[in-house]
XYZ file of C-alpha atoms in Angstrom:
521
model
C 2.715 30.875 -35.229
C 0.481 32.524 -32.550
C -1.794 35.479 -33.237
C 0.173 38.721 -32.869
C -2.884 40.905 -33.315
C -4.511 39.158 -30.365
C -1.309 39.563 -28.273
C -1.286 43.352 -28.949
C -5.087 43.848 -28.344
C -4.843 42.120 -24.893
C -1.637 43.890 -23.978
C -3.024 47.324 -24.984
C -6.123 46.522 -22.879
C -3.956 46.453 -19.817
C -3.158 42.792 -19.220
C 0.238 42.007 -17.734
C 2.911 39.912 -19.438
C 2.293 37.139 -16.928
C -1.436 37.080 -17.757
C -0.612 37.075 -21.404
C 1.739 34.138 -21.050
C -0.805 32.076 -19.124
C -3.789 32.789 -21.380
C -2.020 32.588 -24.738
C 0.455 29.922 -23.881
C 3.432 32.048 -24.909
C 6.792 32.371 -23.189
C 7.483 35.716 -21.496
C 10.659 36.238 -23.386
C 8.717 35.848 -26.654
C 6.120 38.339 -25.469
C 8.846 40.792 -24.612
C 10.355 40.423 -28.071
C 7.112 41.330 -29.862
C 6.108 44.086 -27.470
C 9.431 45.850 -27.756
C 8.551 47.832 -30.959
C 5.212 48.832 -29.564
C 6.808 50.080 -26.350
C 9.441 51.897 -28.298
C 6.780 53.769 -30.262
C 5.052 54.610 -26.966
C 1.883 52.593 -27.822
C 1.430 52.185 -24.066
C -1.560 50.272 -22.522
C -4.810 52.142 -21.715
C -3.880 54.893 -24.173
C -5.864 55.832 -27.367
C -7.528 52.662 -28.757
C -5.850 50.945 -31.736
C -7.931 49.050 -34.330
C -7.157 45.536 -35.511
C -6.359 46.765 -39.007
C -3.866 49.277 -37.554
C -2.253 46.500 -35.514
C -1.954 44.465 -38.714
C -0.145 47.233 -40.491
C 2.139 47.687 -37.466
C 2.877 44.012 -37.446
C 3.746 44.013 -41.207
C 6.046 47.001 -40.590
C 7.725 45.682 -37.471
C 8.061 42.039 -38.539
C 7.916 41.806 -42.334
C 9.144 38.166 -42.217
C 5.827 37.118 -40.681
C 3.274 36.130 -43.340
C -0.422 36.886 -43.231
C -1.183 33.421 -41.929
C -0.488 34.580 -38.401
C -3.297 37.146 -38.479
C -6.612 36.372 -36.931
C -8.534 37.129 -40.074
C -6.741 34.364 -41.995
C -6.900 31.563 -39.339
C -10.188 31.813 -37.495
C -12.363 31.879 -40.637
C -10.946 28.542 -41.840
C -11.521 27.034 -38.372
C -15.094 28.257 -37.978
C -16.708 25.825 -40.512
C -15.588 22.938 -38.268
C -17.197 24.276 -35.144
C -19.638 21.442 -34.484
C -16.894 18.870 -35.217
C -14.594 20.523 -32.632
C -17.471 20.696 -30.110
C -18.017 16.915 -30.551
C -14.334 16.241 -30.141
C -14.132 18.283 -26.984
C -17.160 16.433 -25.607
C -15.182 13.219 -26.104
C -12.177 14.652 -24.158
C -10.016 14.976 -27.290
C -7.082 17.359 -26.561
C -6.655 20.580 -28.476
C -3.348 19.354 -29.861
C -5.069 16.314 -31.373
C -7.924 18.517 -32.716
C -5.368 20.761 -34.498
C -3.676 17.704 -35.948
C -6.931 16.236 -37.155
C -8.010 19.538 -38.758
C -4.708 19.774 -40.482
C -4.360 16.148 -41.725
C -7.991 15.135 -42.265
C -9.621 18.451 -43.340
C -6.689 20.443 -44.783
C -7.217 23.381 -42.314
C -4.119 25.634 -42.561
C -3.997 26.716 -38.905
C -1.426 26.262 -36.130
C -2.140 24.563 -32.903
C -1.885 27.825 -30.996
C -4.566 29.339 -33.355
C -6.858 26.400 -32.757
C -6.302 26.647 -29.045
C -7.218 30.398 -29.013
C -10.270 29.704 -31.187
C -11.397 27.024 -28.805
C -10.889 29.396 -25.864
C -12.743 32.293 -27.417
C -15.454 30.726 -29.504
C -16.987 27.608 -28.072
C -20.472 27.675 -26.572
C -21.129 28.295 -22.896
C -21.747 24.527 -22.240
C -18.444 23.598 -23.849
C -16.590 26.300 -21.931
C -18.160 25.395 -18.563
C -15.887 22.401 -17.917
C -12.736 24.499 -18.281
C -13.716 27.078 -15.562
C -11.611 26.876 -12.417
C -12.623 28.340 -9.030
C -9.726 29.838 -7.029
C -9.304 28.194 -3.658
C -9.381 30.438 -0.634
C -6.550 30.760 1.899
C -5.725 27.610 3.884
C -5.698 27.867 7.676
C -2.280 27.144 9.336
C -1.929 23.569 10.456
C -5.108 22.457 8.624
C -3.752 20.503 5.708
C -0.722 18.623 4.329
C -0.487 17.273 0.736
C 1.384 14.064 0.158
C 2.732 12.261 -2.938
C 5.557 10.213 -4.345
C 7.726 11.460 -7.208
C 10.476 9.611 -9.066
C 13.940 11.186 -8.575
C 15.930 8.973 -10.972
C 18.214 5.911 -11.068
C 21.014 5.323 -8.552
C 23.663 2.627 -8.007
C 22.950 0.992 -4.707
C 26.174 -0.311 -3.106
C 24.261 -2.675 -0.854
C 22.526 -4.507 -3.738
C 25.255 -3.853 -6.266
C 22.767 -2.677 -8.991
C 21.013 0.354 -10.306
C 17.680 0.972 -8.656
C 14.932 3.601 -8.942
C 14.799 6.202 -6.226
C 11.518 7.800 -5.253
C 10.874 10.874 -3.109
C 8.185 10.829 -0.405
C 7.115 14.493 -0.253
C 4.815 16.098 2.352
C 4.020 19.816 1.902
C 2.156 21.855 4.529
C -0.397 23.748 2.411
C -0.314 27.035 4.372
C 3.422 27.672 4.664
C 4.640 25.500 1.720
C 7.225 24.095 4.007
C 8.116 20.566 2.768
C 9.597 17.333 3.973
C 11.394 15.010 1.487
C 12.549 11.484 2.134
C 14.163 9.346 -0.647
C 13.066 5.726 -0.620
C 13.706 2.622 -2.705
C 10.441 0.829 -2.010
C 6.904 2.306 -1.952
C 5.360 -0.397 0.166
C 3.158 -0.149 3.221
C 5.949 -0.016 5.826
C 7.840 2.684 3.904
C 4.688 4.794 3.445
C 3.860 4.804 7.165
C 7.493 5.208 8.256
C 7.855 8.298 6.020
C 4.721 9.806 7.626
C 6.202 9.281 11.066
C 9.535 10.860 10.003
C 7.639 13.878 8.543
C 5.609 14.471 11.665
C 8.821 14.340 13.752
C 10.522 16.748 11.345
C 7.651 19.262 11.583
C 7.265 18.696 15.337
C 3.575 18.183 14.951
C 0.691 16.731 12.891
C -1.542 18.557 10.508
C -5.320 18.151 10.952
C -5.851 16.764 7.502
C -3.789 14.744 4.995
C -4.471 14.730 1.287
C -2.569 11.782 -0.250
C -2.798 10.327 -3.668
C -4.850 7.161 -4.236
C -1.926 4.709 -4.183
C -2.644 1.228 -2.778
C -0.236 1.605 0.189
C -2.595 4.283 1.539
C -6.011 3.868 -0.090
C -7.508 0.510 -0.948
C -10.539 1.778 -2.801
C -10.806 5.352 -4.035
C -14.227 6.865 -3.652
C -15.422 10.496 -3.657
C -17.664 10.111 -0.675
C -16.451 6.998 1.210
C -12.797 6.058 0.367
C -11.519 2.861 1.979
C -8.256 3.542 3.767
C -5.600 0.887 4.083
C -5.699 -0.687 7.574
C -2.064 0.156 8.481
C -2.599 3.740 7.317
C -5.827 3.924 9.325
C -3.973 2.837 12.465
C -1.414 5.546 11.885
C -4.167 8.129 11.354
C -5.917 7.112 14.567
C -2.697 7.217 16.515
C -1.878 10.784 15.329
C -5.512 11.999 15.266
C -5.052 12.669 11.555
C -7.942 12.902 9.092
C -7.086 11.132 5.818
C -8.875 12.769 2.854
C -7.509 11.280 -0.355
C -7.532 13.354 -3.529
C -9.947 12.399 -6.264
C -8.699 9.839 -8.738
C -6.900 11.425 -11.700
C -7.387 14.947 -10.193
C -3.887 16.346 -9.513
C -5.345 19.771 -8.926
C -6.738 18.478 -5.637
C -3.138 18.630 -4.299
C -1.289 21.197 -6.387
C 1.105 22.310 -3.626
C 2.780 18.892 -3.723
C 2.475 18.298 -7.475
C 4.223 21.510 -8.492
C 7.403 21.237 -6.319
C 8.251 17.741 -7.675
C 10.323 19.153 -10.543
C 12.012 21.546 -8.090
C 12.965 18.599 -5.783
C 14.477 16.725 -8.727
C 16.452 19.692 -10.032
C 17.588 21.262 -6.758
C 18.098 18.206 -4.526
C 18.748 15.247 -6.802
C 20.344 16.010 -10.156
C 24.158 16.258 -10.263
C 24.671 14.861 -6.731
C 26.464 11.734 -5.626
C 25.313 9.626 -2.642
C 27.150 6.730 -1.043
C 24.156 5.238 0.816
C 20.442 5.529 1.241
C 20.991 6.795 4.821
C 23.230 9.595 3.582
C 20.687 10.500 0.908
C 17.883 10.772 3.466
C 20.031 12.831 5.803
C 20.959 15.231 3.016
C 17.284 15.506 2.038
C 16.349 16.687 5.540
C 19.186 19.203 5.501
C 18.114 20.400 1.995
C 14.492 20.897 3.230
C 15.669 23.231 5.983
C 18.639 25.032 4.378
C 17.589 25.214 0.735
C 13.914 24.635 0.090
C 12.859 26.168 3.340
C 14.696 29.383 2.677
C 13.632 29.919 -0.937
C 11.600 32.973 -1.815
C 7.944 32.053 -2.677
C 5.754 34.189 -4.738
C 2.734 32.560 -3.129
C 3.983 33.861 0.212
C 4.629 37.371 -1.173
C 8.362 36.729 -1.317
C 8.666 35.223 2.126
C 10.343 31.890 2.828
C 8.393 28.766 3.713
C 10.499 28.008 6.813
C 9.895 31.415 8.350
C 6.220 31.300 7.679
C 6.084 27.740 9.117
C 7.932 28.870 12.258
C 5.765 31.952 12.688
C 2.217 30.750 12.176
C 1.958 27.093 11.172
C 4.096 25.156 13.632
C 2.112 26.463 16.672
C -1.127 25.316 14.956
C -0.044 21.691 14.432
C -1.475 18.899 16.627
C 1.035 17.824 19.256
C 2.831 14.601 18.750
C 1.546 11.641 20.927
C 3.541 10.681 23.944
C 3.715 7.046 22.876
C 5.679 6.103 19.736
C 3.683 4.717 16.846
C 4.120 0.878 16.461
C 4.373 0.245 12.793
C 2.242 -2.685 11.698
C 2.021 -4.373 8.259
C -1.373 -5.714 7.202
C -1.995 -8.419 4.631
C -4.974 -10.630 3.716
C -5.478 -14.249 2.737
C -7.904 -17.175 2.726
C -7.807 -19.971 5.298
C -6.904 -23.299 3.568
C -8.128 -26.785 4.373
C -5.112 -27.333 6.522
C -6.303 -24.478 8.755
C -3.350 -22.237 7.788
C -3.176 -18.837 6.066
C -0.071 -17.550 4.249
C 1.589 -14.405 5.570
C 4.718 -13.428 3.691
C 6.670 -16.666 3.181
C 5.319 -18.416 6.261
C 2.077 -20.233 7.187
C 0.160 -19.572 10.393
C -2.655 -21.711 11.883
C -6.229 -20.383 12.250
C -9.192 -21.912 14.163
C -10.817 -24.560 11.970
C -14.204 -22.839 12.081
C -12.840 -20.088 9.776
C -12.013 -22.646 7.052
C -12.321 -20.917 3.675
C -12.842 -17.425 5.185
C -10.936 -14.311 4.237
C -8.844 -12.989 7.131
C -6.336 -10.279 7.751
C -2.899 -10.579 9.249
C -1.316 -7.860 11.298
C 2.451 -8.064 11.684
C 4.038 -5.819 14.326
C 7.543 -6.431 15.530
C 7.880 -10.170 16.083
C 4.154 -10.818 16.561
C 1.643 -11.890 13.908
C -2.074 -11.587 14.673
C -4.735 -13.114 12.549
C -7.817 -10.922 12.574
C -11.352 -11.784 11.429
C -14.311 -9.334 11.540
C -12.215 -6.987 13.720
C -11.308 -9.647 16.265
C -7.921 -11.290 16.765
C -8.514 -15.109 16.433
C -4.889 -16.270 16.542
C -1.491 -14.918 17.619
C 1.866 -16.339 16.565
C 5.559 -15.490 16.767
C 6.844 -14.137 13.466
C 8.608 -16.715 11.246
C 10.631 -16.012 8.135
C 9.353 -19.261 6.521
C 7.886 -22.655 7.438
C 4.742 -23.258 9.599
C 3.591 -21.978 12.917
C 0.900 -24.433 14.144
C -1.270 -24.391 17.231
C -2.990 -27.802 17.367
C -5.788 -26.340 19.444
C -6.973 -24.713 16.215
C -7.936 -28.181 14.864
C -11.040 -30.323 15.800
C -10.015 -32.532 18.751
C -10.697 -35.755 16.854
C -8.360 -34.701 14.075
C -5.359 -34.070 16.340
C -5.663 -36.699 19.046
C -2.362 -38.328 17.988
C -0.514 -34.977 17.964
C -1.940 -33.821 21.276
C -1.185 -37.094 23.099
C 2.645 -36.828 23.153
C 5.039 -39.140 25.056
C 5.049 -36.572 27.854
C 1.223 -36.657 27.989
C 1.281 -40.482 28.047
C 3.619 -40.627 31.021
C 1.623 -37.978 32.889
C -1.687 -39.788 32.285
C -0.169 -43.117 33.257
C 0.559 -41.733 36.762
C -3.089 -40.935 37.072
C -4.014 -44.566 36.249
C -1.609 -46.404 38.600
C 1.854 -47.890 39.025
C 1.326 -50.887 36.722
C 0.195 -48.641 33.901
C 3.267 -46.388 34.507
C 5.504 -49.501 34.070
C 3.691 -50.559 30.827
C 3.882 -47.040 29.329
C 7.525 -46.689 30.380
C 8.231 -49.920 28.463
C 6.630 -48.438 25.353
C 8.614 -45.205 25.667
C 11.952 -46.978 26.287
C 12.839 -47.726 22.675
C 11.406 -46.182 19.532
C 8.977 -44.053 21.544
C 7.506 -42.289 18.527
C 6.804 -45.572 16.667
C 5.266 -47.166 19.776
C 3.258 -44.030 20.639
C 0.024 -45.312 19.204
C 0.257 -48.460 21.450
C 0.707 -46.265 24.462
C -2.203 -44.042 23.402
C -4.369 -47.126 22.843
C -3.691 -48.507 26.263
C -4.559 -45.186 27.943
C -7.654 -44.906 25.833
C -9.007 -48.087 27.441
C -9.600 -46.176 30.659
C -12.530 -44.367 29.061
C -14.682 -47.544 29.329
C -12.831 -49.583 31.984
C -11.773 -46.899 34.343
C -8.413 -46.301 35.990
C -8.651 -49.147 38.565
C -9.480 -51.927 36.045
C -6.961 -50.626 33.555
C -4.153 -50.637 36.179
C -5.176 -54.170 37.214
C -5.111 -55.360 33.599
C -1.678 -53.825 33.181
C -0.539 -55.709 36.247
C -1.884 -59.041 34.867
C -0.123 -58.397 31.552
C 3.141 -57.742 33.231
C 2.743 -60.878 35.323
C 2.324 -63.068 32.288
C 5.221 -61.320 30.455
C 3.209 -59.785 27.557
C 2.346 -56.149 28.348
C 1.053 -55.241 24.859
C -2.062 -53.344 23.877
C -3.842 -56.476 22.597
C -3.114 -58.491 25.695
C -4.353 -55.651 28.051
C -7.459 -55.168 25.898
C -8.106 -58.989 25.963
C -7.832 -59.101 29.712
C -10.371 -56.258 30.090
C -12.673 -57.913 27.542
C -12.553 -61.228 29.466
C -12.904 -59.522 32.812
C -9.953 -61.471 34.233
C -7.888 -58.522 35.465
C -8.722 -59.397 39.095
C -8.264 -63.234 38.871
C -5.978 -64.637 41.605
C -3.098 -66.999 40.859
C -4.838 -69.925 42.830
C -7.908 -70.020 40.591
C -8.283 -72.294 37.532
C -8.396 -69.264 35.398
C -4.960 -68.304 36.752
C -3.532 -71.653 35.651
C -5.078 -71.238 32.278
C -3.544 -67.739 32.131
C -0.110 -69.112 32.842
C -0.567 -71.512 29.938
C -1.916 -68.816 27.633
C -0.237 -65.464 28.583
C -2.027 -63.427 25.911
C -5.368 -65.186 26.565
C -5.260 -65.861 22.829
C -3.957 -68.883 20.909
C -0.233 -68.860 21.887
C 2.313 -71.180 20.256
C 2.255 -73.748 23.090
C -1.469 -74.345 22.471
C -0.816 -76.040 19.171
C 0.105 -79.760 18.532
C 3.412 -79.460 16.739
C 2.855 -82.815 15.041
C -0.641 -82.193 13.698
C -0.765 -78.398 13.702
C -4.109 -78.532 15.570
C -5.300 -76.711 18.598
C -5.073 -78.588 21.937
C -8.719 -79.154 22.830
C -7.829 -79.857 26.488
C -7.716 -76.167 26.963
C -11.241 -75.792 25.840
C -10.341 -73.577 22.893
């Protein structure tokens, strides 16, 4: 039971019922009930003073069913001996409700929670009371601020997914006019957060100078009073719209009261008792509700005016004009470059220059393009993939990707630079099982590094002439220096007997299995 004597004393001193309800935590209807006898007996405020004892007699006469435990004289004295204990609890951020419970259960104090609350309000020391002091905020200039938050609306059966899902409301309130924009969403990720901002700015027809969001991860990566770290996608949006993002302090809802208070109103007026067939219909109805219902409500903060009319009169002209170019929504993510020179973005892998191996990089996805960014510089660009790998072999060290870079097409192109005989040899390699014989073709073309194009083409011609255009034969010819030997020379006759310039089958004695020494081998 609350303290009736305190109620009558404050009321008789001239305080309004609204002030009494806020300070004493009592419903206005309850206050009206207990003030009715006093008003009937014409004990009007600011008249002749009434003592506490006289009020006690009046209470006993008007409400005999109320016992003496509700009077101040019987509650505060039993609370007073626990002053220091209560001060210590308040210093440890223990709530008044918990203090009342502990006094009642642990110390047998026969006092209600409302009595303890009033005792705390009226009796604690100056230092203990200092933290509860609030400073009224002055008027907010039109177009200077928007407060933003998410609020849960409830559960809804989604016909697309065939299951019940949670629906959240993105709410942006212009602090001066109280005009609001509401967009129901199913996901509170980075893309949804930025897309809702864009939709809100288009609805208002302009951009406020300052945005005060909550410290959710889709907007703020690291909360800080002096230097908060803004999410990169959100920072891009703010730069595009010339918007200052000033997040509210962590766990300080009073930093954005104009968006905190209407959440219950949005749930009651827009959401509850309505049926929606799709998310699109829900969002369309929310925009209509903002203009036709919420925008036309009478607001005490606006002296009975409607938010929409105040918005149209003074706030809309003060908003920053929308940019001519549409905002390109980008999604940012981060990852570490693996040893295969790839970083994971979503369900796909994208290659990164090998010098960034083990580094933390950011990925910016916009449309069908994925950019890998390191230290503010784009180091790789890929076409968006839903899964799998997107690999640029130039991101690897040259010696690691020689095989992958020297494709059959590269081999044919390089052979033309060497000469016609080399073209014929490479064409033979590529004719059947090109992939399996690719290393042989690469090996032949690699011989030009030491031998040069002219010698290599001549060696290919000799190998073709003896009917063995293989890598080992061509390499042996170059090693022996016989690529320019004519057919009339002794070496040519020897070459005809030994096409590979190695120990061929006709150089062996089939009877003894020994090498024919007549060849000088």
